């Protein structure tokens, strides 16, 4: 990702690039290219204050590029250690912005599929968050089902994603529940020595109650994280708005 400028209107942008090189498998290049440009198409169709704005997309020689809003601030992954957590009321305020953005995306049939602290940029001056990286988002319509492909960050993945089942907006709810859990406690809800161990826990074991990680949290923290991270999609919140 480069910082760039649009000389016509003197706008500073972030330019995300993909090297479409010939040195790797052609099939893999085609897939990577498709995923890369789908990100631009998907996020580009979403106009919301808390979703990154896409300005331009294209390719030149062996380089694909997406020009997008140059965001100031830092990813929320900077605030997930116990000694560096954001104040609880602020975390709740940011969650309202994130759920609002994802409710909007879900209403356009876009499921993000990779919600995690690293994909949400926080601007301290504006007290604002922006959801980014729609690289593996899927458009839920009848023509394209999204089953069988495991993508995303294992620590935040929903059980149905891990099992390769079809996902809908409730998968993002699980991932956001795991994100909230970490932002409030400084701990991951599911931890293990290996990806296999983490994946097993997400599929089969209940997370440690957040109140055991930090007993000073409000009661709502326990209620929200428990409901958002139910294994059964029917027992979770059914929408981001809820």
mmCIF file of C-alpha atoms in Angstrom:
data_model
loop_
_atom_site.group_PDB
_atom_site.id
_atom_site.type_symbol
_atom_site.label_atom_id
_atom_site.label_comp_id
_atom_site.label_asym_id
_atom_site.label_seq_id
_atom_site.Cartn_x
_atom_site.Cartn_y
_atom_site.Cartn_z
ATOM 1 C CA UNK A 1 0.000 0.000 0.000
ATOM 2 C CA UNK A 2 1.407 3.377 -1.047
ATOM 3 C CA UNK A 3 0.460 6.931 -0.247
ATOM 4 C CA UNK A 4 -0.394 8.706 -3.471
ATOM 5 C CA UNK A 5 -1.937 11.841 -4.832
ATOM 6 C CA UNK A 6 -4.603 12.534 -7.434
ATOM 7 C CA UNK A 7 -2.987 15.477 -9.276
ATOM 8 C CA UNK A 8 -6.214 16.604 -10.928
ATOM 9 C CA UNK A 9 -7.868 17.526 -7.636
ATOM 10 C CA UNK A 10 -4.887 17.389 -5.270
ATOM 11 C CA UNK A 11 -6.435 14.623 -3.182
ATOM 12 C CA UNK A 12 -4.210 12.354 -1.097
ATOM 13 C CA UNK A 13 -5.094 8.678 -1.426
ATOM 14 C CA UNK A 14 -3.924 5.242 -0.354
ATOM 15 C CA UNK A 15 -3.024 3.027 -3.304
ATOM 16 C CA UNK A 16 -3.306 -0.686 -2.639
ATOM 17 C CA UNK A 17 -1.377 -2.700 -5.202
ATOM 18 C CA UNK A 18 -1.197 -6.300 -6.332
ATOM 19 C CA UNK A 19 1.749 -7.556 -8.359
ATOM 20 C CA UNK A 20 0.205 -9.650 -11.132
ATOM 21 C CA UNK A 21 3.524 -11.298 -11.837
ATOM 22 C CA UNK A 22 4.117 -14.167 -14.240
ATOM 23 C CA UNK A 23 6.427 -16.011 -11.870
ATOM 24 C CA UNK A 24 3.673 -17.827 -9.980
ATOM 25 C CA UNK A 25 0.963 -20.206 -11.068
ATOM 26 C CA UNK A 26 -1.344 -18.581 -13.649
ATOM 27 C CA UNK A 27 -4.447 -20.016 -11.982
ATOM 28 C CA UNK A 28 -3.382 -18.513 -8.659
ATOM 29 C CA UNK A 29 -2.798 -15.129 -10.326
ATOM 30 C CA UNK A 30 -6.267 -15.244 -11.856
ATOM 31 C CA UNK A 31 -7.808 -16.018 -8.448
ATOM 32 C CA UNK A 32 -5.793 -13.336 -6.657
ATOM 33 C CA UNK A 33 -6.691 -10.826 -9.358
ATOM 34 C CA UNK A 34 -10.370 -11.691 -9.138
ATOM 35 C CA UNK A 35 -10.316 -11.342 -5.327
ATOM 36 C CA UNK A 36 -8.408 -8.070 -5.536
ATOM 37 C CA UNK A 37 -10.773 -6.451 -8.003
ATOM 38 C CA UNK A 38 -13.793 -7.859 -6.190
ATOM 39 C CA UNK A 39 -12.643 -5.876 -3.167
ATOM 40 C CA UNK A 40 -12.846 -2.668 -5.203
ATOM 41 C CA UNK A 41 -16.196 -3.639 -6.677
ATOM 42 C CA UNK A 42 -17.676 -4.664 -3.327
ATOM 43 C CA UNK A 43 -16.407 -1.812 -1.158
ATOM 44 C CA UNK A 44 -16.869 0.612 -4.062
ATOM 45 C CA UNK A 45 -20.590 -0.081 -4.008
ATOM 46 C CA UNK A 46 -20.880 0.825 -0.316
ATOM 47 C CA UNK A 47 -21.185 4.495 0.507
ATOM 48 C CA UNK A 48 -21.090 4.898 4.293
ATOM 49 C CA UNK A 49 -19.239 7.208 6.677
ATOM 50 C CA UNK A 50 -17.610 4.237 8.433
ATOM 51 C CA UNK A 51 -16.639 2.201 5.346
ATOM 52 C CA UNK A 52 -13.495 3.001 3.375
ATOM 53 C CA UNK A 53 -14.199 4.979 0.180
ATOM 54 C CA UNK A 54 -12.878 3.616 -3.140
ATOM 55 C CA UNK A 55 -11.979 6.226 -5.774
ATOM 56 C CA UNK A 56 -10.410 4.312 -8.637
ATOM 57 C CA UNK A 57 -9.349 0.849 -9.729
ATOM 58 C CA UNK A 58 -7.336 -0.492 -12.629
ATOM 59 C CA UNK A 59 -4.236 -2.301 -13.770
ATOM 60 C CA UNK A 60 -1.145 -1.216 -15.594
ATOM 61 C CA UNK A 61 1.262 -3.803 -16.999
ATOM 62 C CA UNK A 62 1.656 -6.357 -14.216
ATOM 63 C CA UNK A 63 0.313 -4.162 -11.399
ATOM 64 C CA UNK A 64 -3.283 -4.036 -10.214
ATOM 65 C CA UNK A 65 -4.247 -1.064 -8.063
ATOM 66 C CA UNK A 66 -7.103 0.314 -5.989
ATOM 67 C CA UNK A 67 -7.030 4.004 -4.999
ATOM 68 C CA UNK A 68 -8.930 4.596 -1.776
ATOM 69 C CA UNK A 69 -9.429 7.046 1.034
ATOM 70 C CA UNK A 70 -6.165 7.772 2.861
ATOM 71 C CA UNK A 71 -7.170 7.085 6.444
ATOM 72 C CA UNK A 72 -5.459 8.713 9.396
ATOM 73 C CA UNK A 73 -5.163 6.808 12.642
ATOM 74 C CA UNK A 74 -4.230 3.263 13.561
ATOM 75 C CA UNK A 75 -5.863 -0.158 13.299
ATOM 76 C CA UNK A 76 -7.691 -1.321 16.417
ATOM 77 C CA UNK A 77 -5.079 -4.102 16.640
ATOM 78 C CA UNK A 78 -2.924 -1.437 18.355
ATOM 79 C CA UNK A 79 -5.354 -1.512 21.285
ATOM 80 C CA UNK A 80 -5.730 -5.196 22.125
ATOM 81 C CA UNK A 81 -3.062 -5.609 24.804
ATOM 82 C CA UNK A 82 -4.036 -5.414 28.478
ATOM 83 C CA UNK A 83 -1.735 -2.445 29.097
ATOM 84 C CA UNK A 84 -3.003 -0.487 26.084
ATOM 85 C CA UNK A 85 -6.794 -0.857 25.999
ATOM 86 C CA UNK A 86 -9.158 1.948 25.026
ATOM 87 C CA UNK A 87 -11.615 3.149 27.709
ATOM 88 C CA UNK A 88 -14.708 0.931 27.883
ATOM 89 C CA UNK A 89 -17.243 3.696 27.030
ATOM 90 C CA UNK A 90 -15.171 4.579 23.947
ATOM 91 C CA UNK A 91 -15.078 0.931 22.816
ATOM 92 C CA UNK A 92 -18.881 0.865 23.053
ATOM 93 C CA UNK A 93 -19.114 4.086 21.003
ATOM 94 C CA UNK A 94 -16.854 2.611 18.318
ATOM 95 C CA UNK A 95 -18.896 -0.616 18.272
ATOM 96 C CA UNK A 96 -22.011 1.450 17.500
ATOM 97 C CA UNK A 97 -20.217 2.900 14.452
ATOM 98 C CA UNK A 98 -18.953 -0.530 13.319
ATOM 99 C CA UNK A 99 -22.348 -2.222 13.694
ATOM 100 C CA UNK A 100 -23.959 0.652 11.797
ATOM 101 C CA UNK A 101 -21.470 0.235 8.922
ATOM 102 C CA UNK A 102 -21.916 -3.534 8.795
ATOM 103 C CA UNK A 103 -25.708 -3.308 9.038
ATOM 104 C CA UNK A 104 -25.517 -1.081 5.950
ATOM 105 C CA UNK A 105 -23.237 -3.576 4.138
ATOM 106 C CA UNK A 106 -25.447 -6.530 5.069
ATOM 107 C CA UNK A 107 -28.510 -4.725 3.712
ATOM 108 C CA UNK A 108 -26.662 -4.514 0.386
ATOM 109 C CA UNK A 109 -26.080 -8.299 0.706
ATOM 110 C CA UNK A 110 -22.349 -7.849 1.380
ATOM 111 C CA UNK A 111 -20.804 -10.043 4.093
ATOM 112 C CA UNK A 112 -17.310 -8.864 5.072
ATOM 113 C CA UNK A 113 -16.004 -12.290 6.269
ATOM 114 C CA UNK A 114 -12.777 -10.950 7.791
ATOM 115 C CA UNK A 115 -13.814 -8.659 10.643
ATOM 116 C CA UNK A 116 -10.932 -8.302 13.113
ATOM 117 C CA UNK A 117 -9.192 -5.419 14.911
ATOM 118 C CA UNK A 118 -6.577 -5.091 12.143
ATOM 119 C CA UNK A 119 -9.240 -4.333 9.527
ATOM 120 C CA UNK A 120 -10.828 -1.460 11.461
ATOM 121 C CA UNK A 121 -8.971 1.865 11.480
ATOM 122 C CA UNK A 122 -9.448 4.161 14.469
ATOM 123 C CA UNK A 123 -8.880 7.909 14.259
ATOM 124 C CA UNK A 124 -8.406 9.254 17.778
ATOM 125 C CA UNK A 125 -8.842 12.908 16.781
ATOM 126 C CA UNK A 126 -12.209 12.234 15.153
ATOM 127 C CA UNK A 127 -13.151 9.386 17.557
ATOM 128 C CA UNK A 128 -14.177 7.547 14.410
ATOM 129 C CA UNK A 129 -13.634 4.064 13.017
ATOM 130 C CA UNK A 130 -13.546 2.934 9.393
ATOM 131 C CA UNK A 131 -14.075 -0.658 8.247
ATOM 132 C CA UNK A 132 -11.543 -1.631 5.577
ATOM 133 C CA UNK A 133 -10.246 -4.633 3.638
ATOM 134 C CA UNK A 134 -13.209 -6.150 1.845
ATOM 135 C CA UNK A 135 -10.768 -8.474 0.030
ATOM 136 C CA UNK A 136 -12.663 -11.667 0.854
ATOM 137 C CA UNK A 137 -16.139 -10.182 1.197
ATOM 138 C CA UNK A 138 -18.868 -12.108 -0.538
ATOM 139 C CA UNK A 139 -22.040 -10.908 -2.152
ATOM 140 C CA UNK A 140 -24.857 -13.080 -0.873
ATOM 141 C CA UNK A 141 -27.168 -13.691 -3.748
ATOM 142 C CA UNK A 142 -28.583 -16.881 -5.172
ATOM 143 C CA UNK A 143 -26.211 -16.939 -8.109
ATOM 144 C CA UNK A 144 -23.028 -17.091 -6.047
ATOM 145 C CA UNK A 145 -22.925 -19.178 -2.907
ATOM 146 C CA UNK A 146 -19.838 -18.930 -0.798
ATOM 147 C CA UNK A 147 -19.367 -22.395 0.620
ATOM 148 C CA UNK A 148 -16.332 -24.569 0.975
ATOM 149 C CA UNK A 149 -13.745 -21.805 0.921
ATOM 150 C CA UNK A 150 -12.050 -21.070 4.211
ATOM 151 C CA UNK A 151 -10.673 -17.563 4.292
ATOM 152 C CA UNK A 152 -10.249 -15.035 7.038
ATOM 153 C CA UNK A 153 -8.328 -14.779 10.288
ATOM 154 C CA UNK A 154 -8.769 -17.990 12.298
ATOM 155 C CA UNK A 155 -8.947 -16.312 15.717
ATOM 156 C CA UNK A 156 -12.043 -14.326 14.725
ATOM 157 C CA UNK A 157 -13.740 -16.780 12.354
ATOM 158 C CA UNK A 158 -17.239 -18.080 12.958
ATOM 159 C CA UNK A 159 -17.819 -21.839 13.328
ATOM 160 C CA UNK A 160 -19.747 -21.957 10.031
ATOM 161 C CA UNK A 161 -16.852 -20.269 8.250
ATOM 162 C CA UNK A 162 -14.376 -22.772 9.673
ATOM 163 C CA UNK A 163 -16.611 -25.654 8.599
ATOM 164 C CA UNK A 164 -16.790 -24.231 5.072
ATOM 165 C CA UNK A 165 -20.557 -23.766 5.259
ATOM 166 C CA UNK A 166 -22.421 -20.918 3.639
ATOM 167 C CA UNK A 167 -22.124 -17.683 5.609
ATOM 168 C CA UNK A 168 -24.405 -14.701 6.041
ATOM 169 C CA UNK A 169 -24.249 -11.523 8.110
ATOM 170 C CA UNK A 170 -24.407 -13.506 11.341
ATOM 171 C CA UNK A 171 -20.873 -14.726 10.645
ATOM 172 C CA UNK A 172 -19.667 -11.104 10.846
ATOM 173 C CA UNK A 173 -21.605 -10.814 14.134
ATOM 174 C CA UNK A 174 -19.556 -13.683 15.589
ATOM 175 C CA UNK A 175 -16.281 -12.102 14.380
ATOM 176 C CA UNK A 176 -17.270 -8.709 15.768
ATOM 177 C CA UNK A 177 -18.145 -10.385 19.077
ATOM 178 C CA UNK A 178 -14.617 -11.826 19.197
ATOM 179 C CA UNK A 179 -13.207 -8.380 18.323
ATOM 180 C CA UNK A 180 -15.233 -6.698 21.092
ATOM 181 C CA UNK A 181 -14.095 -9.392 23.544
ATOM 182 C CA UNK A 182 -10.442 -8.647 22.765
ATOM 183 C CA UNK A 183 -10.850 -4.847 22.833
ATOM 184 C CA UNK A 184 -12.440 -5.042 26.290
ATOM 185 C CA UNK A 185 -10.277 -7.719 27.913
ATOM 186 C CA UNK A 186 -6.941 -7.766 26.082
ATOM 187 C CA UNK A 187 -7.449 -11.518 25.526
ATOM 188 C CA UNK A 188 -8.648 -13.572 22.580
ATOM 189 C CA UNK A 189 -11.803 -15.609 23.218
ATOM 190 C CA UNK A 190 -10.156 -18.670 21.654
ATOM 191 C CA UNK A 191 -6.429 -19.268 22.011
ATOM 192 C CA UNK A 192 -4.249 -22.275 21.307
ATOM 193 C CA UNK A 193 -0.762 -23.456 20.408
ATOM 194 C CA UNK A 194 -1.721 -23.938 16.777
ATOM 195 C CA UNK A 195 -4.319 -22.915 14.223
ATOM 196 C CA UNK A 196 -5.765 -26.449 14.437
ATOM 197 C CA UNK A 197 -6.282 -26.038 18.182
ATOM 198 C CA UNK A 198 -7.949 -22.627 17.760
ATOM 199 C CA UNK A 199 -10.180 -23.915 14.970
ATOM 200 C CA UNK A 200 -11.226 -26.889 17.137
ATOM 201 C CA UNK A 201 -12.092 -24.607 20.053
ATOM 202 C CA UNK A 202 -14.170 -22.231 17.926
ATOM 203 C CA UNK A 203 -16.120 -25.179 16.516
ATOM 204 C CA UNK A 204 -16.566 -27.141 19.742
ATOM 205 C CA UNK A 205 -15.750 -25.292 22.959
ATOM 206 C CA UNK A 206 -17.278 -22.356 24.782
ATOM 207 C CA UNK A 207 -15.060 -19.292 25.261
ATOM 208 C CA UNK A 208 -14.026 -18.227 28.762
ATOM 209 C CA UNK A 209 -16.600 -15.739 30.055
ATOM 210 C CA UNK A 210 -15.278 -12.197 29.568
ATOM 211 C CA UNK A 211 -16.095 -11.379 33.191
ATOM 212 C CA UNK A 212 -13.399 -13.885 34.224
ATOM 213 C CA UNK A 213 -10.842 -12.003 32.128
ATOM 214 C CA UNK A 214 -11.829 -8.628 33.625
ATOM 215 C CA UNK A 215 -14.357 -8.460 36.463
ATOM 216 C CA UNK A 216 -14.580 -4.653 36.272
ATOM 217 C CA UNK A 217 -16.470 -4.698 32.964
ATOM 218 C CA UNK A 218 -20.172 -3.790 32.843
ATOM 219 C CA UNK A 219 -22.644 -6.694 32.865
ATOM 220 C CA UNK A 220 -23.611 -5.876 29.276
ATOM 221 C CA UNK A 221 -20.110 -6.890 28.095
ATOM 222 C CA UNK A 222 -20.778 -10.472 29.216
ATOM 223 C CA UNK A 223 -24.292 -10.484 27.774
ATOM 224 C CA UNK A 224 -23.258 -9.077 24.373
ATOM 225 C CA UNK A 225 -20.143 -11.210 23.827
ATOM 226 C CA UNK A 226 -21.936 -14.404 24.926
ATOM 227 C CA UNK A 227 -24.831 -13.830 22.537
ATOM 228 C CA UNK A 228 -22.695 -12.647 19.597
ATOM 229 C CA UNK A 229 -20.429 -15.722 19.862
ATOM 230 C CA UNK A 230 -23.073 -18.440 20.070
ATOM 231 C CA UNK A 231 -22.063 -21.447 17.958
ATOM 232 C CA UNK A 232 -25.624 -21.746 16.620
ATOM 233 C CA UNK A 233 -26.406 -18.847 14.257
ATOM 234 C CA UNK A 234 -30.067 -18.888 15.349
ATOM 235 C CA UNK A 235 -29.048 -18.090 18.935
ATOM 236 C CA UNK A 236 -26.879 -15.091 17.986
ATOM 237 C CA UNK A 237 -28.083 -11.571 17.335
ATOM 238 C CA UNK A 238 -29.866 -11.852 14.005
ATOM 239 C CA UNK A 239 -28.705 -8.483 12.700
ATOM 240 C CA UNK A 240 -26.046 -5.876 13.389
ATOM 241 C CA UNK A 241 -28.835 -3.453 14.230
ATOM 242 C CA UNK A 242 -30.041 -5.778 16.984
#
